[in-house]
mmCIF file of C-alpha atoms (C1' of nucleotides) in Angstrom:
data_model
loop_
_atom_site.group_PDB
_atom_site.id
_atom_site.type_symbol
_atom_site.label_atom_id
_atom_site.label_comp_id
_atom_site.label_asym_id
_atom_site.label_seq_id
_atom_site.Cartn_x
_atom_site.Cartn_y
_atom_site.Cartn_z
ATOM 1 C CA UNK P 1 97.858 85.495 87.892
ATOM 2 C CA UNK P 2 100.694 83.594 89.540
ATOM 3 C CA UNK P 3 101.818 84.973 92.586
ATOM 4 C CA UNK P 4 105.552 85.159 93.381
ATOM 5 C CA UNK P 5 106.594 82.839 96.107
ATOM 6 C CA UNK P 6 108.759 85.821 97.569
ATOM 7 C CA UNK P 7 105.433 87.413 98.584
ATOM 8 C CA UNK P 8 103.970 84.148 100.156
ATOM 9 C CA UNK P 9 107.367 83.231 101.839
ATOM 10 C CA UNK P 10 106.978 83.857 105.624
ATOM 11 C CA UNK P 11 103.460 82.659 105.559
ATOM 12 C CA UNK P 12 104.151 78.758 104.988
ATOM 13 C CA UNK P 13 104.355 78.195 108.669
ATOM 14 C CA UNK P 14 101.209 80.083 109.765
ATOM 15 C CA UNK P 15 99.224 78.109 107.064
ATOM 16 C CA UNK P 16 100.564 74.905 108.216
ATOM 17 C CA UNK P 17 99.686 75.722 111.795
ATOM 18 C CA UNK P 18 96.375 77.046 110.742
ATOM 19 C CA UNK P 19 95.180 73.556 109.461
ATOM 20 C CA UNK P 20 96.793 71.871 112.547
ATOM 21 C CA UNK P 21 94.493 73.924 114.759
ATOM 22 C CA UNK P 22 91.646 72.526 113.378
ATOM 23 C CA UNK P 23 92.776 68.992 113.699
ATOM 24 C CA UNK P 24 95.612 66.652 113.308
ATOM 25 C CA UNK P 25 96.597 66.265 109.896
ATOM 26 C CA UNK P 26 99.404 64.993 107.409
ATOM 27 C CA UNK P 27 101.256 66.644 104.553
ATOM 28 C CA UNK P 28 99.322 65.362 101.460
ATOM 29 C CA UNK P 29 95.938 66.216 103.043
ATOM 30 C CA UNK P 30 96.762 69.745 103.920
ATOM 31 C CA UNK P 31 98.041 70.437 100.535
ATOM 32 C CA UNK P 32 95.019 69.106 98.908
ATOM 33 C CA UNK P 33 92.990 71.331 101.379
ATOM 34 C CA UNK P 34 95.179 74.358 100.106
ATOM 35 C CA UNK P 35 94.433 73.365 96.595
ATOM 36 C CA UNK P 36 90.688 73.167 97.288
ATOM 37 C CA UNK P 37 90.522 76.296 99.178
ATOM 38 C CA UNK P 38 92.368 78.311 96.524
ATOM 39 C CA UNK P 39 90.461 76.645 93.538
ATOM 40 C CA UNK P 40 94.001 75.144 92.533
ATOM 41 C CA UNK P 41 95.434 78.692 92.384
ATOM 42 C CA UNK P 42 98.180 77.807 95.166
ATOM 43 C CA UNK P 43 99.729 74.594 96.392
ATOM 44 C CA UNK P 44 102.851 74.033 98.521
ATOM 45 C CA UNK P 45 105.784 72.518 96.612
ATOM 46 C CA UNK P 46 106.571 69.131 98.413
ATOM 47 C CA UNK P 47 110.139 70.031 99.284
ATOM 48 C CA UNK P 48 108.834 73.157 100.773
ATOM 49 C CA UNK P 49 106.017 71.494 102.589
ATOM 50 C CA UNK P 50 108.360 68.774 104.060
ATOM 51 C CA UNK P 51 111.073 71.078 105.326
ATOM 52 C CA UNK P 52 108.405 73.392 106.764
ATOM 53 C CA UNK P 53 107.197 70.463 108.917
ATOM 54 C CA UNK P 54 110.810 69.873 110.135
ATOM 55 C CA UNK P 55 111.327 73.429 111.054
ATOM 56 C CA UNK P 56 108.010 73.588 112.854
ATOM 57 C CA UNK P 57 108.944 70.529 114.696
ATOM 58 C CA UNK P 58 112.460 71.365 115.550
ATOM 59 C CA UNK P 59 110.801 74.890 116.926
ATOM 60 C CA UNK P 60 108.432 72.826 119.164
ATOM 61 C CA UNK P 61 105.302 73.910 117.497
ATOM 62 C CA UNK P 62 104.214 70.666 116.162
ATOM 63 C CA UNK P 63 104.721 67.179 116.981
ATOM 64 C CA UNK P 64 104.345 64.139 114.580
ATOM 65 C CA UNK P 65 103.639 60.493 114.751
ATOM 66 C CA UNK P 66 102.803 57.647 112.301
ATOM 67 C CA UNK P 67 99.514 56.988 111.453
ATOM 68 C CA UNK P 68 97.983 53.345 112.057
ATOM 69 C CA UNK P 69 96.760 52.691 108.480
ATOM 70 C CA UNK P 70 96.556 49.181 107.650
ATOM 71 C CA UNK P 71 96.279 49.920 103.913
ATOM 72 C CA UNK P 72 97.472 52.198 101.382
ATOM 73 C CA UNK P 73 100.553 54.454 102.065
ATOM 74 C CA UNK P 74 101.847 55.418 105.524
ATOM 75 C CA UNK P 75 101.185 58.724 106.904
ATOM 76 C CA UNK P 76 102.878 60.933 108.983
ATOM 77 C CA UNK P 77 100.461 63.025 111.140
ATOM 78 C CA UNK P 78 101.296 66.236 112.789
ATOM 79 C CA UNK P 79 99.545 68.042 115.938
ATOM 80 C CA UNK P 80 100.063 71.362 117.005
ATOM 81 C CA UNK P 81 101.480 72.241 120.453
ATOM 82 C CA UNK P 82 100.628 74.907 123.061
ATOM 83 C CA UNK P 83 103.813 76.570 121.774
ATOM 84 C CA UNK P 84 102.487 76.283 118.297
ATOM 85 C CA UNK P 85 99.231 77.916 118.879
ATOM 86 C CA UNK P 86 101.125 80.829 120.738
ATOM 87 C CA UNK P 87 103.096 81.108 117.756
ATOM 88 C CA UNK P 88 100.273 81.079 115.305
ATOM 89 C CA UNK P 89 98.583 83.819 117.296
ATOM 90 C CA UNK P 90 101.904 85.935 116.791
ATOM 91 C CA UNK P 91 101.933 85.211 113.386
ATOM 92 C CA UNK P 92 98.484 86.552 112.876
ATOM 93 C CA UNK P 93 99.328 89.775 114.665
ATOM 94 C CA UNK P 94 102.274 90.099 112.813
ATOM 95 C CA UNK P 95 100.496 89.865 109.548
ATOM 96 C CA UNK P 96 98.251 92.534 110.557
ATOM 97 C CA UNK P 97 101.120 94.840 111.423
ATOM 98 C CA UNK P 98 102.835 93.968 108.131
ATOM 99 C CA UNK P 99 99.828 94.553 106.056
ATOM 100 C CA UNK P 100 99.406 98.112 107.309
ATOM 101 C CA UNK P 101 103.305 98.672 106.882
ATOM 102 C CA UNK P 102 103.396 97.372 103.277
ATOM 103 C CA UNK P 103 100.305 99.355 102.362
ATOM 104 C CA UNK P 104 101.937 102.582 103.552
ATOM 105 C CA UNK P 105 105.133 101.967 101.836
ATOM 106 C CA UNK P 106 103.966 100.807 98.447
ATOM 107 C CA UNK P 107 101.555 103.484 97.601
ATOM 108 C CA UNK P 108 102.291 107.018 97.082
ATOM 109 C CA UNK O 1 106.884 94.443 117.089
ATOM 110 C CA UNK O 2 109.482 93.700 114.608
ATOM 111 C CA UNK O 3 108.440 92.312 111.352
ATOM 112 C CA UNK O 4 110.320 89.302 109.788
ATOM 113 C CA UNK O 5 112.112 90.082 106.583
ATOM 114 C CA UNK O 6 110.545 86.946 105.208
ATOM 115 C CA UNK O 7 107.216 88.912 105.191
ATOM 116 C CA UNK O 8 108.610 92.045 103.859
ATOM 117 C CA UNK O 9 110.848 90.236 101.305
ATOM 118 C CA UNK O 10 108.979 90.652 97.680
ATOM 119 C CA UNK O 11 108.204 94.201 98.469
ATOM 120 C CA UNK O 12 111.204 95.729 98.326
ATOM 121 C CA UNK O 13 111.326 96.494 94.443
ATOM 122 C CA UNK O 14 107.853 97.958 94.733
ATOM 123 C CA UNK O 15 108.545 99.910 97.623
ATOM 124 C CA UNK O 16 111.589 101.484 95.723
ATOM 125 C CA UNK O 17 109.642 101.847 92.516
ATOM 126 C CA UNK O 18 106.884 103.662 94.555
ATOM 127 C CA UNK O 19 109.298 106.366 95.684
ATOM 128 C CA UNK O 20 110.755 106.900 92.340
ATOM 129 C CA UNK O 21 107.285 107.126 90.823
ATOM 130 C CA UNK O 22 107.109 110.601 92.700
ATOM 131 C CA UNK O 23 110.428 111.943 91.779
ATOM 132 C CA UNK O 24 114.070 110.798 91.130
ATOM 133 C CA UNK O 25 115.865 110.143 94.120
ATOM 134 C CA UNK O 26 118.964 108.309 95.504
ATOM 135 C CA UNK O 27 119.393 105.364 98.114
ATOM 136 C CA UNK O 28 120.064 107.458 101.179
ATOM 137 C CA UNK O 29 116.990 109.663 100.691
ATOM 138 C CA UNK O 30 114.583 106.914 100.000
ATOM 139 C CA UNK O 31 115.671 105.186 103.015
ATOM 140 C CA UNK O 32 115.277 108.083 105.132
ATOM 141 C CA UNK O 33 111.916 108.600 103.840
ATOM 142 C CA UNK O 34 111.001 104.996 104.584
ATOM 143 C CA UNK O 35 112.190 105.618 108.190
ATOM 144 C CA UNK O 36 109.948 108.718 108.411
ATOM 145 C CA UNK O 37 106.901 107.045 107.078
ATOM 146 C CA UNK O 38 107.151 104.192 109.326
ATOM 147 C CA UNK O 39 108.201 106.191 112.308
ATOM 148 C CA UNK O 40 111.557 104.364 112.498
ATOM 149 C CA UNK O 41 109.959 101.083 112.552
ATOM 150 C CA UNK O 42 111.387 100.068 109.326
ATOM 151 C CA UNK O 43 114.320 100.605 107.224
ATOM 152 C CA UNK O 44 116.170 98.636 104.229
ATOM 153 C CA UNK O 45 119.451 97.592 105.203
ATOM 154 C CA UNK O 46 122.184 99.124 102.904
ATOM 155 C CA UNK O 47 123.179 95.821 101.340
ATOM 156 C CA UNK O 48 119.514 95.266 100.562
ATOM 157 C CA UNK O 49 119.014 98.560 99.158
ATOM 158 C CA UNK O 50 121.782 98.807 96.891
ATOM 159 C CA UNK O 51 121.459 95.105 95.427
ATOM 160 C CA UNK O 52 117.831 96.135 94.914
ATOM 161 C CA UNK O 53 118.778 99.105 92.743
ATOM 162 C CA UNK O 54 121.297 96.865 90.921
ATOM 163 C CA UNK O 55 118.349 94.271 90.196
ATOM 164 C CA UNK O 56 116.187 96.956 89.287
ATOM 165 C CA UNK O 57 118.511 98.487 86.745
ATOM 166 C CA UNK O 58 119.266 95.140 85.175
ATOM 167 C CA UNK O 59 115.478 94.427 84.667
ATOM 168 C CA UNK O 60 115.206 97.950 83.084
ATOM 169 C CA UNK O 61 112.900 99.250 85.546
ATOM 170 C CA UNK O 62 115.179 101.992 86.406
ATOM 171 C CA UNK O 63 118.019 103.859 85.017
ATOM 172 C CA UNK O 64 120.801 105.578 87.261
ATOM 173 C CA UNK O 65 123.067 108.683 86.830
ATOM 174 C CA UNK O 66 125.418 110.591 89.016
ATOM 175 C CA UNK O 67 124.016 113.836 90.628
ATOM 176 C CA UNK O 68 126.116 116.988 90.089
ATOM 177 C CA UNK O 69 126.587 118.012 93.819
ATOM 178 C CA UNK O 70 129.667 120.162 94.226
ATOM 179 C CA UNK O 71 129.903 119.675 97.792
ATOM 180 C CA UNK O 72 129.282 116.916 100.178
ATOM 181 C CA UNK O 73 129.288 112.962 99.405
ATOM 182 C CA UNK O 74 128.327 112.122 95.666
ATOM 183 C CA UNK O 75 124.800 110.732 94.964
ATOM 184 C CA UNK O 76 123.595 108.017 92.498
ATOM 185 C CA UNK O 77 119.901 109.082 91.228
ATOM 186 C CA UNK O 78 117.861 106.590 89.963
ATOM 187 C CA UNK O 79 114.823 107.331 87.707
ATOM 188 C CA UNK O 80 111.803 105.115 86.750
ATOM 189 C CA UNK O 81 111.039 103.806 83.221
ATOM 190 C CA UNK O 82 108.240 103.243 81.372
ATOM 191 C CA UNK O 83 108.705 99.518 81.868
ATOM 192 C CA UNK O 84 109.289 100.294 85.574
ATOM 193 C CA UNK O 85 105.858 101.865 85.945
ATOM 194 C CA UNK O 86 104.286 98.748 84.156
ATOM 195 C CA UNK O 87 106.104 96.630 86.577
ATOM 196 C CA UNK O 88 104.985 98.773 89.581
ATOM 197 C CA UNK O 89 101.275 98.240 88.769
ATOM 198 C CA UNK O 90 101.640 94.762 88.171
ATOM 199 C CA UNK O 91 103.184 94.638 91.581
ATOM 200 C CA UNK O 92 100.324 96.186 93.207
ATOM 201 C CA UNK O 93 97.849 94.097 91.535
ATOM 202 C CA UNK O 94 99.734 90.918 92.667
ATOM 203 C CA UNK O 95 99.623 92.451 96.109
ATOM 204 C CA UNK O 96 95.844 92.698 96.277
ATOM 205 C CA UNK O 97 95.671 89.158 94.757
ATOM 206 C CA UNK O 98 97.936 87.680 97.248
ATOM 207 C CA UNK O 99 96.465 89.553 100.362
ATOM 208 C CA UNK O 100 93.271 87.625 99.428
ATOM 209 C CA UNK O 101 95.008 84.458 99.142
ATOM 210 C CA UNK O 102 97.055 84.741 102.448
ATOM 211 C CA UNK O 103 93.961 85.979 104.343
ATOM 212 C CA UNK O 104 92.075 82.856 103.070
ATOM 213 C CA UNK O 105 94.972 80.446 104.002
ATOM 214 C CA UNK O 106 95.923 81.698 107.397
ATOM 215 C CA UNK O 107 92.440 81.837 109.022
ATOM 216 C CA UNK O 108 90.216 78.820 109.965
ATOM 217 C "C1'" DA L 1 101.098 45.590 82.523
ATOM 218 C "C1'" DA L 2 100.921 50.316 82.576
ATOM 219 C "C1'" DA L 3 99.059 54.387 84.468
ATOM 220 C "C1'" DT L 4 97.180 57.080 88.114
ATOM 221 C "C1'" DA L 5 96.546 58.396 92.802
ATOM 222 C "C1'" DT L 6 98.107 58.394 97.540
ATOM 223 C "C1'" DA L 7 102.069 59.278 100.408
ATOM 224 C "C1'" DC L 8 106.656 60.322 101.915
ATOM 225 C "C1'" DC L 9 111.512 61.854 101.443
ATOM 226 C "C1'" DT L 10 116.534 63.970 100.153
ATOM 227 C "C1'" DT L 11 119.700 66.579 97.586
ATOM 228 C "C1'" DG L 12 121.725 70.330 95.158
ATOM 229 C "C1'" DA L 13 121.242 74.737 93.400
ATOM 230 C "C1'" DC L 14 119.079 79.386 93.354
ATOM 231 C "C1'" DA L 15 117.587 84.113 95.058
ATOM 232 C "C1'" DG L 16 117.058 87.651 98.176
ATOM 233 C "C1'" DG L 17 118.240 89.600 102.731
ATOM 234 C "C1'" DT L 18 121.971 90.950 105.785
ATOM 235 C "C1'" DG L 19 126.168 91.371 109.233
ATOM 236 C "C1'" DA L 20 130.525 93.182 108.663
ATOM 237 C "C1'" DG L 21 133.605 95.423 106.573
ATOM 238 C "C1'" DG L 22 135.426 99.048 103.539
ATOM 239 C "C1'" DT L 23 135.781 104.298 101.058
ATOM 240 C "C1'" DA L 24 134.896 109.531 100.802
ATOM 241 C "C1'" DT L 25 133.268 114.328 102.144
ATOM 242 C "C1'" DA L 26 131.478 117.540 105.507
ATOM 243 C "C1'" DT L 27 130.027 119.508 109.880
ATOM 244 C "C1'" DA L 28 129.600 119.716 114.990
ATOM 245 C "C1'" DA L 29 131.547 118.671 119.332
ATOM 246 C "C1'" DT L 30 135.085 118.210 122.390
ATOM 247 C "C1'" DA N 1 143.469 119.572 116.530
ATOM 248 C "C1'" DT N 2 140.966 115.488 117.158
ATOM 249 C "C1'" DT N 3 136.940 112.711 117.505
ATOM 250 C "C1'" DA N 4 132.214 112.020 116.605
ATOM 251 C "C1'" DT N 5 128.492 112.385 113.647
ATOM 252 C "C1'" DA N 6 126.080 112.584 109.331
ATOM 253 C "C1'" DT N 7 125.772 112.078 104.602
ATOM 254 C "C1'" DA N 8 126.393 108.682 100.795
ATOM 255 C "C1'" DC N 9 128.004 104.820 98.364
ATOM 256 C "C1'" DC N 10 129.954 99.963 97.761
ATOM 257 C "C1'" DT N 11 131.211 94.502 98.289
ATOM 258 C "C1'" DC N 12 131.827 90.100 100.065
ATOM 259 C "C1'" DA N 13 130.451 86.092 102.438
ATOM 260 C "C1'" DC N 14 126.945 83.735 104.731
ATOM 261 C "C1'" DC N 15 122.053 82.401 105.847
ATOM 262 C "C1'" DT N 16 117.495 80.668 104.925
ATOM 263 C "C1'" DG N 17 113.353 79.413 102.421
ATOM 264 C "C1'" DT N 18 111.951 77.567 98.179
ATOM 265 C "C1'" DC N 19 111.969 74.414 94.488
ATOM 266 C "C1'" DA N 20 113.283 71.333 90.417
ATOM 267 C "C1'" DA N 21 114.479 66.733 90.123
ATOM 268 C "C1'" DG N 22 115.009 62.695 91.589
ATOM 269 C "C1'" DG N 23 113.738 58.657 94.610
ATOM 270 C "C1'" DT N 24 110.670 54.774 97.571
ATOM 271 C "C1'" DA N 25 106.292 52.584 98.496
ATOM 272 C "C1'" DT N 26 101.376 50.872 98.479
ATOM 273 C "C1'" DA N 27 96.747 50.463 96.253
ATOM 274 C "C1'" DT N 28 93.552 51.139 92.350
ATOM 275 C "C1'" DT N 29 91.999 51.804 87.836
ATOM 276 C "C1'" DT N 30 92.537 51.026 82.801
#
DNA sequence: AAATATACCTTGACAGGTGAGGTATATAAT
DNA sequence: ATTATATACCTCACCTGTCAAGGTATATTT
């Protein structure tokens, strides 16, 4: 079953930060990982992906730098900041809270 | 902690249908119930509430009728349809799916 | 030469949420 | 009497995240 983007909305930033917590990475790679993990059930649309990176950088949660590939397409790498790590933890807490809230509201 | 509306977005319709599944009701009452259940942690903004009712009615998930109060403010009551009941069950299934999906994506 | 994969980007439109404003009736407080 | 509060509904303009559609560029495979 396809899951509506309205339900996933609000988790994009958390998802991206989670991958950057493991290691610096770039858009295309993160999206591939998402597809692998979800058995191709889910992917971020490119426009969503790149606007999310901009947003996170504007918020100071990540920084970006160009990779030094000497072959193939250029890659813009992202790294999570300390502020980004704090934000990630806050997002996780918020998720735990909202799960309970939603559960309490959608069942009779 | 306040929960971002982006995380709750997508559950509004499910929440409203859940209350109408119990009994016919009207906007103000449902919102009061939400506040009670959540210990005033959460409420639907009026604009959100009433646009959601319109949407649900357009989708054929609910129907509306005016109450016959002979005192106090008028009330527009809503009743869930068979289609609405099906939609509610689909929303619940979708939620179960998306919970797993989100969990798998936000934790390393 | 054409197709595919990698890798990035921007623009315009859309949908749901919301602040701010409005209308109306009834009761409680000053 | 007047004001405040509670009940109960509604609409408009704006904001934000998503996304379809388009574009650019390099490298490999057919």
